[in-house]
Coordinates of C-alpha atoms in Angstrom, one line a residue:
M1 CA 106.6 145.6 168.5
T2 CA 104.5 148.4 166.9
N3 CA 106.6 148.2 163.7
R4 CA 106.1 144.4 163.7
R5 CA 102.4 144.8 164.0
N6 CA 102.3 147.4 161.3
F7 CA 104.3 145.2 159.0
F8 CA 101.9 142.3 159.3
K9 CA 98.9 144.7 159.0
N10 CA 100.3 146.2 155.8
T11 CA 101.4 143.0 154.3
G12 CA 98.5 140.8 155.4
L13 CA 97.2 140.8 151.9
L14 CA 99.8 140.3 149.1
T15 CA 99.5 139.9 145.4
L16 CA 101.0 136.7 143.9
G17 CA 100.8 136.8 140.1
G18 CA 97.9 139.2 140.2
L19 CA 95.9 137.1 142.7
L20 CA 95.0 138.7 146.1
I21 CA 95.9 136.2 148.8
N22 CA 96.6 135.9 152.5
P23 CA 100.3 134.9 152.8
F24 CA 99.4 132.5 155.7
E25 CA 96.7 130.8 153.6
Y26 CA 99.4 130.3 150.9
L27 CA 101.1 128.0 153.3
Q28 CA 98.3 125.5 152.6
A29 CA 99.8 124.7 149.2
S30 CA 103.0 123.8 150.9
E31 CA 101.2 121.8 153.5
I32 CA 99.3 119.8 150.8
A33 CA 102.5 119.1 149.0
Q34 CA 104.1 117.9 152.3
S35 CA 101.2 115.6 152.8
F36 CA 102.3 113.7 149.7
K37 CA 106.0 113.8 150.7
N38 CA 106.4 110.2 151.7
K39 CA 104.2 109.0 148.8
K40 CA 105.5 107.7 145.5
A41 CA 104.1 109.0 142.3
K42 CA 102.8 105.9 140.6
N43 CA 101.4 107.9 137.8
I44 CA 102.6 111.2 136.1
I45 CA 100.6 113.5 133.9
F46 CA 102.7 116.2 132.4
M47 CA 100.6 119.0 130.8
V48 CA 101.9 121.5 128.3
S49 CA 100.0 124.5 126.9
D50 CA 102.6 125.1 124.1
G51 CA 103.5 128.7 123.6
M52 CA 101.5 130.0 126.5
S53 CA 102.5 133.5 127.5
Q54 CA 101.4 134.9 130.9
G55 CA 98.9 137.1 129.1
T56 CA 97.3 134.0 127.6
L57 CA 96.8 132.4 131.0
T58 CA 95.5 135.7 132.3
M59 CA 93.0 136.3 129.5
A60 CA 91.6 132.8 129.8
N61 CA 90.9 133.3 133.4
V62 CA 89.4 136.8 132.9
F63 CA 87.2 135.3 130.1
S64 CA 86.1 132.4 132.3
E65 CA 85.3 134.7 135.2
R66 CA 83.2 137.0 133.0
K67 CA 81.5 134.4 130.8
Y68 CA 81.1 131.4 133.1
G69 CA 81.3 133.1 136.5
R70 CA 84.3 131.0 137.7
N71 CA 88.0 131.0 137.5
S72 CA 89.9 128.9 135.1
H73 CA 90.7 125.5 136.6
W74 CA 94.4 126.4 136.5
I75 CA 94.0 129.6 138.5
Q76 CA 91.5 127.9 140.8
L77 CA 94.2 125.5 141.8
Y78 CA 96.2 128.5 143.0
K79 CA 93.2 130.1 144.8
D80 CA 92.3 126.8 146.5
Q81 CA 96.0 126.5 147.5
K82 CA 96.1 123.0 146.1
A83 CA 99.1 123.4 143.7
V84 CA 102.7 124.3 144.3
R85 CA 103.6 127.2 142.1
G86 CA 107.0 128.1 140.5
L87 CA 108.6 130.0 137.7
M88 CA 110.8 128.3 135.1
D89 CA 113.7 129.5 132.9
T90 CA 113.0 128.2 129.4
A91 CA 116.4 128.7 127.5
S92 CA 117.9 126.2 125.2
A93 CA 121.5 125.2 124.8
N94 CA 122.2 127.8 122.0
S95 CA 119.6 130.5 122.7
I96 CA 117.9 132.4 125.5
V97 CA 114.7 131.9 123.5
T98 CA 113.9 128.3 122.9
D99 CA 111.8 126.5 120.3
S100 CA 109.5 123.6 121.2
A101 CA 111.9 120.9 120.3
A102 CA 114.6 122.1 122.6
G103 CA 112.1 123.2 125.2
G104 CA 110.5 119.8 125.3
S105 CA 113.8 118.0 125.2
S106 CA 114.9 119.8 128.4
W107 CA 112.1 118.0 130.1
G108 CA 112.3 114.8 128.0
G109 CA 116.0 114.2 128.1
G110 CA 117.1 116.2 131.1
F111 CA 119.6 118.3 129.2
R112 CA 119.5 121.5 127.1
V113 CA 119.9 120.9 123.4
N114 CA 120.1 123.3 120.4
N115 CA 116.9 124.6 119.0
G116 CA 115.4 122.2 116.4
S117 CA 117.0 119.1 118.0
L118 CA 115.2 116.3 119.8
N119 CA 117.2 114.9 122.7
I120 CA 120.6 115.1 120.9
S121 CA 123.2 117.2 122.7
P122 CA 125.2 119.9 120.9
T123 CA 128.2 117.4 120.9
G124 CA 126.1 114.6 119.4
E125 CA 125.2 112.4 122.4
N126 CA 121.8 110.9 122.7
N127 CA 119.9 111.7 125.9
L128 CA 117.4 108.9 126.7
P129 CA 113.9 110.4 126.7
V130 CA 111.9 110.1 129.8
L131 CA 109.0 108.0 128.4
Q132 CA 111.6 105.4 127.3
K133 CA 112.9 105.5 130.9
F134 CA 109.5 105.0 132.3
K135 CA 108.6 102.3 129.8
Q136 CA 111.8 100.4 130.8
K137 CA 110.5 100.5 134.4
G138 CA 107.2 98.8 133.5
K139 CA 105.0 101.9 133.2
K140 CA 102.5 102.4 130.4
V141 CA 103.4 105.6 128.6
G142 CA 101.8 107.9 126.0
C143 CA 101.1 111.3 124.6
V144 CA 98.0 113.2 123.4
T145 CA 98.1 116.4 121.5
T146 CA 96.0 118.8 119.3
V147 CA 98.8 119.0 116.7
P148 CA 100.6 116.1 114.8
I149 CA 101.6 113.4 117.3
T150 CA 105.0 113.5 115.5
H151 CA 105.3 117.2 116.4
A152 CA 108.2 118.6 118.5
T153 CA 106.6 118.5 122.0
P154 CA 105.3 114.9 122.1
A155 CA 108.4 113.8 120.2
S156 CA 110.6 115.4 122.8
F157 CA 109.4 112.9 125.4
C158 CA 109.8 110.0 123.1
V159 CA 112.6 110.0 120.6
N160 CA 116.1 111.1 119.5
Q161 CA 116.3 113.0 116.2
N162 CA 118.7 115.6 114.9
S163 CA 115.8 117.6 113.4
R164 CA 112.2 118.1 114.6
S165 CA 111.3 118.3 110.9
S166 CA 111.9 114.5 110.5
Q167 CA 108.2 113.8 111.2
E168 CA 108.0 110.8 108.9
E169 CA 111.0 109.3 110.7
I170 CA 109.5 110.1 114.1
A171 CA 106.4 108.1 113.0
E172 CA 108.7 105.1 112.4
D173 CA 110.4 105.6 115.7
Y174 CA 107.0 105.3 117.4
L175 CA 106.4 102.0 115.7
Q176 CA 109.6 100.6 117.1
L177 CA 109.0 102.1 120.6
R178 CA 105.5 100.6 120.8
F179 CA 104.3 103.1 123.3
D180 CA 100.8 102.5 124.7
V181 CA 98.8 105.6 123.7
M182 CA 99.7 108.1 121.0
M183 CA 96.8 110.3 119.9
G184 CA 96.5 113.6 118.0
G185 CA 96.8 114.8 114.4
G186 CA 99.4 114.3 111.8
A187 CA 97.9 111.5 109.7
K188 CA 99.8 112.8 106.7
Y189 CA 103.1 111.6 108.2
F190 CA 101.7 108.0 108.4
E191 CA 99.8 107.7 105.1
A192 CA 101.5 105.9 102.2
D193 CA 100.2 108.4 99.6
Q194 CA 101.7 111.4 101.5
R195 CA 105.0 109.9 102.7
K196 CA 108.1 110.2 100.6
D197 CA 108.9 106.5 101.1
K198 CA 105.3 105.4 100.4
K199 CA 105.2 103.2 103.6
D200 CA 101.8 102.4 104.8
M201 CA 102.4 103.2 108.5
P202 CA 98.9 102.6 109.8
S203 CA 99.0 99.0 108.4
L204 CA 102.4 98.5 109.9
F205 CA 101.1 99.7 113.3
T206 CA 98.1 97.3 113.0
E207 CA 100.5 94.4 112.1
K208 CA 102.5 95.2 115.2
G209 CA 99.4 94.8 117.4
F210 CA 98.1 98.4 117.6
T211 CA 94.5 99.6 117.4
V212 CA 94.5 102.4 114.9
V213 CA 91.6 104.8 115.5
R214 CA 90.5 107.7 113.2
S215 CA 87.4 109.2 115.0
K216 CA 86.0 109.9 118.5
K217 CA 83.7 106.9 118.2
E218 CA 86.6 104.5 117.3
M219 CA 88.7 106.0 120.2
N220 CA 85.9 105.4 122.7
L221 CA 85.6 101.8 121.5
S222 CA 89.3 101.1 122.0
N223 CA 90.4 99.1 125.1
E224 CA 93.6 98.5 127.1
S225 CA 94.3 95.1 125.5
R226 CA 96.2 96.7 122.7
P227 CA 98.3 99.9 122.3
V228 CA 96.4 102.7 120.6
L229 CA 97.4 105.1 117.8
G230 CA 94.9 107.8 117.2
L231 CA 95.1 109.9 114.0
F232 CA 92.2 112.5 114.0
A233 CA 93.4 115.0 111.4
E234 CA 95.8 115.2 108.5
D235 CA 97.7 118.0 110.3
G236 CA 96.6 119.8 113.4
L237 CA 93.1 119.3 114.9
P238 CA 90.6 122.1 114.4
F239 CA 90.8 125.2 116.6
S240 CA 88.5 124.8 119.5
V241 CA 86.5 127.9 118.6
D242 CA 85.7 126.3 115.2
Y243 CA 85.1 122.9 116.9
N244 CA 82.5 124.5 119.2
S245 CA 80.5 125.8 116.3
S246 CA 80.4 122.5 114.2
S247 CA 78.3 119.5 115.3
E248 CA 80.0 117.6 112.5
I249 CA 83.5 118.2 113.9
Q250 CA 82.3 117.5 117.4
E251 CA 80.9 114.1 116.4
A252 CA 84.1 113.1 114.6
T253 CA 87.0 114.6 116.6
P254 CA 87.8 114.3 120.3
T255 CA 88.7 117.3 122.4
L256 CA 92.0 117.4 124.3
A257 CA 90.1 116.6 127.6
E258 CA 88.4 113.6 126.0
M259 CA 91.7 112.3 124.7
T260 CA 93.2 112.8 128.2
Q261 CA 90.3 111.0 129.8
K262 CA 90.6 108.1 127.4
A263 CA 94.4 107.8 127.7
I264 CA 94.0 107.7 131.5
E265 CA 91.4 105.0 131.2
L266 CA 93.6 102.9 128.9
M267 CA 96.6 103.0 131.2
K268 CA 95.4 103.4 134.8
N269 CA 95.1 99.7 135.5
N270 CA 98.7 99.0 134.8
K271 CA 100.4 97.6 138.0
E272 CA 103.4 99.9 137.7
G273 CA 101.4 102.9 136.7
F274 CA 101.7 105.2 133.7
A275 CA 103.2 108.4 132.4
L276 CA 101.3 110.7 130.1
Q277 CA 102.2 113.9 128.3
V278 CA 99.2 116.2 127.3
E279 CA 99.8 119.0 124.9
A280 CA 97.6 121.9 123.8
G281 CA 99.8 122.5 120.7
K282 CA 97.4 124.8 118.9
V283 CA 97.7 127.4 121.5
D284 CA 101.2 127.9 120.0
W285 CA 99.9 127.9 116.5
A286 CA 97.3 130.5 117.3
A287 CA 99.9 132.7 119.0
H288 CA 102.1 132.5 115.9
S289 CA 99.2 133.8 113.8
N290 CA 98.0 136.4 116.5
D291 CA 94.6 134.7 116.3
I292 CA 92.8 135.7 119.5
G293 CA 89.8 133.4 119.0
G294 CA 92.0 130.4 118.2
L295 CA 94.3 131.2 121.2
L296 CA 91.7 131.9 123.9
Y297 CA 89.4 128.9 123.2
D298 CA 92.3 126.5 122.8
Q299 CA 93.7 127.6 126.1
L300 CA 90.2 127.0 127.7
A301 CA 90.1 123.6 126.1
F302 CA 93.5 122.9 127.7
D303 CA 92.0 124.1 131.0
D304 CA 89.2 121.5 130.6
A305 CA 92.0 118.9 130.3
I306 CA 93.5 120.2 133.5
K307 CA 90.2 119.5 135.3
T308 CA 90.2 115.9 133.8
A309 CA 93.7 115.3 135.1
I310 CA 93.2 116.8 138.5
D311 CA 89.9 115.1 139.1
F312 CA 91.6 111.8 138.4
A313 CA 94.6 112.7 140.6
E314 CA 92.5 113.7 143.5
K315 CA 90.6 110.4 143.5
D316 CA 93.7 108.3 142.8
G317 CA 96.0 109.8 145.4
E318 CA 99.1 108.4 143.6
T319 CA 99.3 110.8 140.6
L320 CA 101.6 113.7 140.1
V321 CA 100.2 116.4 137.8
I322 CA 102.6 119.0 136.4
I323 CA 101.1 121.9 134.4
T324 CA 103.3 124.3 132.4
T325 CA 104.4 125.7 129.0
D326 CA 107.6 125.4 127.1
H327 CA 107.9 129.1 126.3
G328 CA 106.0 132.2 125.7
N329 CA 104.8 133.2 122.2
S330 CA 103.9 136.7 120.9
N331 CA 103.0 137.9 124.4
P332 CA 99.4 138.9 123.9
G333 CA 97.6 141.0 126.5
L334 CA 94.7 143.3 127.3
I335 CA 95.4 146.9 126.5
Y336 CA 94.1 149.7 128.7
G337 CA 91.4 151.9 127.3
D338 CA 87.9 153.2 128.1
D339 CA 86.3 150.3 126.1
V340 CA 88.6 147.5 127.1
T341 CA 86.0 145.6 129.1
Q342 CA 83.3 145.9 126.5
N343 CA 85.8 145.1 123.7
F344 CA 87.1 142.0 125.4
D345 CA 83.6 140.7 126.0
N346 CA 83.1 140.7 122.2
L347 CA 85.1 137.5 122.3
Y348 CA 82.1 135.7 123.9
N349 CA 80.5 135.8 120.5
F350 CA 83.4 134.4 118.4
K351 CA 82.3 131.3 116.5
H352 CA 85.3 130.9 114.3
S353 CA 89.0 131.5 114.2
N354 CA 90.8 134.0 112.1
D355 CA 92.2 131.1 110.1
Y356 CA 88.6 130.0 109.2
I357 CA 87.7 133.5 108.1
L358 CA 90.8 134.3 106.0
Q359 CA 90.6 131.0 104.1
R360 CA 87.1 132.3 102.9
I361 CA 88.4 135.6 101.5
S362 CA 89.9 136.1 98.1
A363 CA 90.6 138.9 95.7
K364 CA 87.1 138.5 94.4
T365 CA 85.4 139.0 97.8
T366 CA 83.3 142.2 98.0
V367 CA 83.3 144.6 100.9
N368 CA 79.8 143.6 101.9
E369 CA 80.6 139.9 101.6
C370 CA 83.6 140.4 103.9
K371 CA 81.6 142.4 106.4
E372 CA 78.9 139.8 106.5
L373 CA 81.5 137.0 107.0
F374 CA 83.0 138.8 110.0
E375 CA 79.6 139.5 111.5
S376 CA 78.5 135.9 111.2
A377 CA 81.8 134.4 112.3
Q378 CA 82.9 136.8 115.1
S379 CA 80.0 139.2 115.5
L380 CA 82.4 142.0 114.6
K381 CA 81.2 145.1 112.7
L382 CA 84.2 146.1 110.7
S383 CA 84.1 149.5 108.9
D384 CA 84.5 149.9 105.2
E385 CA 87.9 151.3 105.7
E386 CA 89.0 148.2 107.8
V387 CA 87.6 145.8 105.2
N388 CA 89.2 147.6 102.3
E389 CA 92.6 147.5 104.1
L390 CA 92.2 143.7 104.5
L391 CA 90.9 143.1 101.0
G392 CA 93.9 145.1 99.6
Y393 CA 96.2 142.4 100.9
Y394 CA 94.5 139.9 98.5
Q395 CA 94.1 142.3 95.6
N396 CA 97.7 143.5 95.7
A397 CA 99.1 139.9 96.1
T398 CA 101.4 140.9 99.0
K399 CA 102.1 137.9 101.2
E400 CA 102.8 137.5 104.9
F401 CA 105.1 134.9 106.1
G402 CA 105.6 133.3 109.5
V403 CA 105.4 130.0 111.2
Y404 CA 102.4 127.8 110.3
N405 CA 101.3 130.3 107.7
Y406 CA 101.7 128.1 104.7
K407 CA 99.0 129.9 102.7
K408 CA 100.6 133.3 103.4
M409 CA 97.4 134.8 104.8
P410 CA 97.3 138.3 106.5
F411 CA 97.2 137.2 110.1
E412 CA 99.2 140.1 111.4
L413 CA 97.1 142.7 109.6
L414 CA 93.8 141.1 110.8
A415 CA 95.1 141.1 114.4
Q416 CA 95.9 144.8 114.2
L417 CA 92.4 145.5 112.9
Q418 CA 90.8 143.4 115.6
K419 CA 92.6 145.2 118.3
A420 CA 90.1 148.1 118.1
H421 CA 87.3 145.6 118.7
T422 CA 88.9 143.2 121.3
S423 CA 91.5 145.4 123.1
V424 CA 94.0 142.6 122.7
G425 CA 97.5 143.5 121.6
W426 CA 100.5 141.4 120.5
I427 CA 104.3 142.2 120.6
S428 CA 105.3 139.7 117.8
M429 CA 104.4 136.6 116.0
T430 CA 107.0 134.3 117.4
H431 CA 108.5 132.8 120.6
S432 CA 109.6 134.9 123.6
G433 CA 112.1 134.2 126.4
D434 CA 109.7 134.6 129.3
H435 CA 110.1 132.8 132.6
V436 CA 106.9 130.7 132.7
E437 CA 104.4 129.2 135.1
V438 CA 104.8 125.7 136.6
A439 CA 102.2 124.2 138.8
A440 CA 102.4 120.8 140.5
Y441 CA 99.9 118.7 142.4
G442 CA 100.3 115.3 144.0
P443 CA 103.2 113.1 145.2
G444 CA 106.5 114.8 144.3
S445 CA 105.0 118.3 144.1
H446 CA 107.0 119.3 147.2
L447 CA 110.1 118.9 145.0
L448 CA 109.1 121.9 142.8
K449 CA 111.2 125.0 143.7
P450 CA 110.0 128.6 143.5
F451 CA 112.4 129.1 140.6
T452 CA 113.7 126.3 138.4
R453 CA 115.4 125.4 135.1
N454 CA 113.4 123.5 132.6
T455 CA 115.8 120.6 132.8
D456 CA 115.0 120.2 136.5
L457 CA 111.5 118.8 135.7
H458 CA 113.0 115.7 134.1
Y459 CA 114.7 114.8 137.4
L460 CA 111.7 115.8 139.5
M461 CA 109.6 113.3 137.6
L462 CA 112.1 110.5 138.1
D463 CA 112.5 111.4 141.8
A464 CA 108.8 111.6 142.4
A465 CA 108.4 108.1 140.8
E466 CA 111.4 106.9 142.9
I467 CA 113.3 105.8 139.8
E468 CA 117.1 106.1 139.9
N469 CA 118.6 107.8 136.8
K470 CA 120.7 104.8 135.8
F471 CA 120.0 104.0 132.2

């Protein structure tokens, strides 16, 4: 009996993912899930912070605690014991490290496919995407994202394509599918003057009964009488850190939370409910470029969208919210040192992304001009030595490569220089094979296991909505 008492005394407080919790209080999450057990998920909101490593989630919470005096909304779900929590294996059919197309297709089609493929098996079979299944059952369906709406993650819930690169063809698929809400960037894949076939896709969407919107104002004026296609940028939307510093961008472009709110508004009155995918795609883009300002503020913007979804789900009572990522990327993290706290707090003052800064530097930029640019954009005081190292990249015409680095800018070099000022380190500039976080709230959340394969979430959604997988 003494040993039993000592066991409970010594294990009365346990750490779960770095959070100090009472194990008996943790049962509350299970109890909340069980309270939904006999309830059907009329609506499903599936939320993806693309390329979110564990360090990204951690840093967003630490930043929120220190700057705003509160946890991130995602971590608060854990602390309030509202969400069921699990870990997910993210492998694809041909690799233990997935890309976004295969990662999304595991959820979208329910089977693992080769990297680069969208819901087409290694042997050539088409796997019917989940939003098509839900549409067939009378639900309204849609996707909102901060990258092109034709990009891998939204497309993985919608279409079958051999290659994720077929974004012009994916735009045509969307026209035929006639989903209810599709909003994000990627106008260049729809515009006649930028498409190889010169098709005027926005006009074709309009002819088929869509409302095509190009700005936040137009989005807000749209209504549920017609399906909505939103194209708010030629490619990806601006990074949130740049968005926050520009009233012009704020007036013209909706945030991910605002797109989420509008999508819910447009679909919530449907008798059979709705299914919505929400993607913070530029978290992945920032990770690929080791851009800490771009990464952190876009993760926080995703966190705002989480609040939007959970607020609706709590009032509605018939909505399952799943929150996760498709894979890790670059594995950023805070690095121990005497100045780590002070250095990380420097991120409070970031007004612009590394992408914004590097596009304003050239071989003709002087040392003083470069130092002034960093001080105004990120409040960082770089030394002459650091600036000369950066300018040497432009002057020597050496070029970095990497995903989403079309202009071959020195993202990796800048991240290495910033490490002394932010205490944030990176292990790479590409995807990692991490087991990742999954959180679930609402009807069907009790189906989430402590450890799951990515494909399991496809069937969890169908089971929660009480839809038999007979298609």
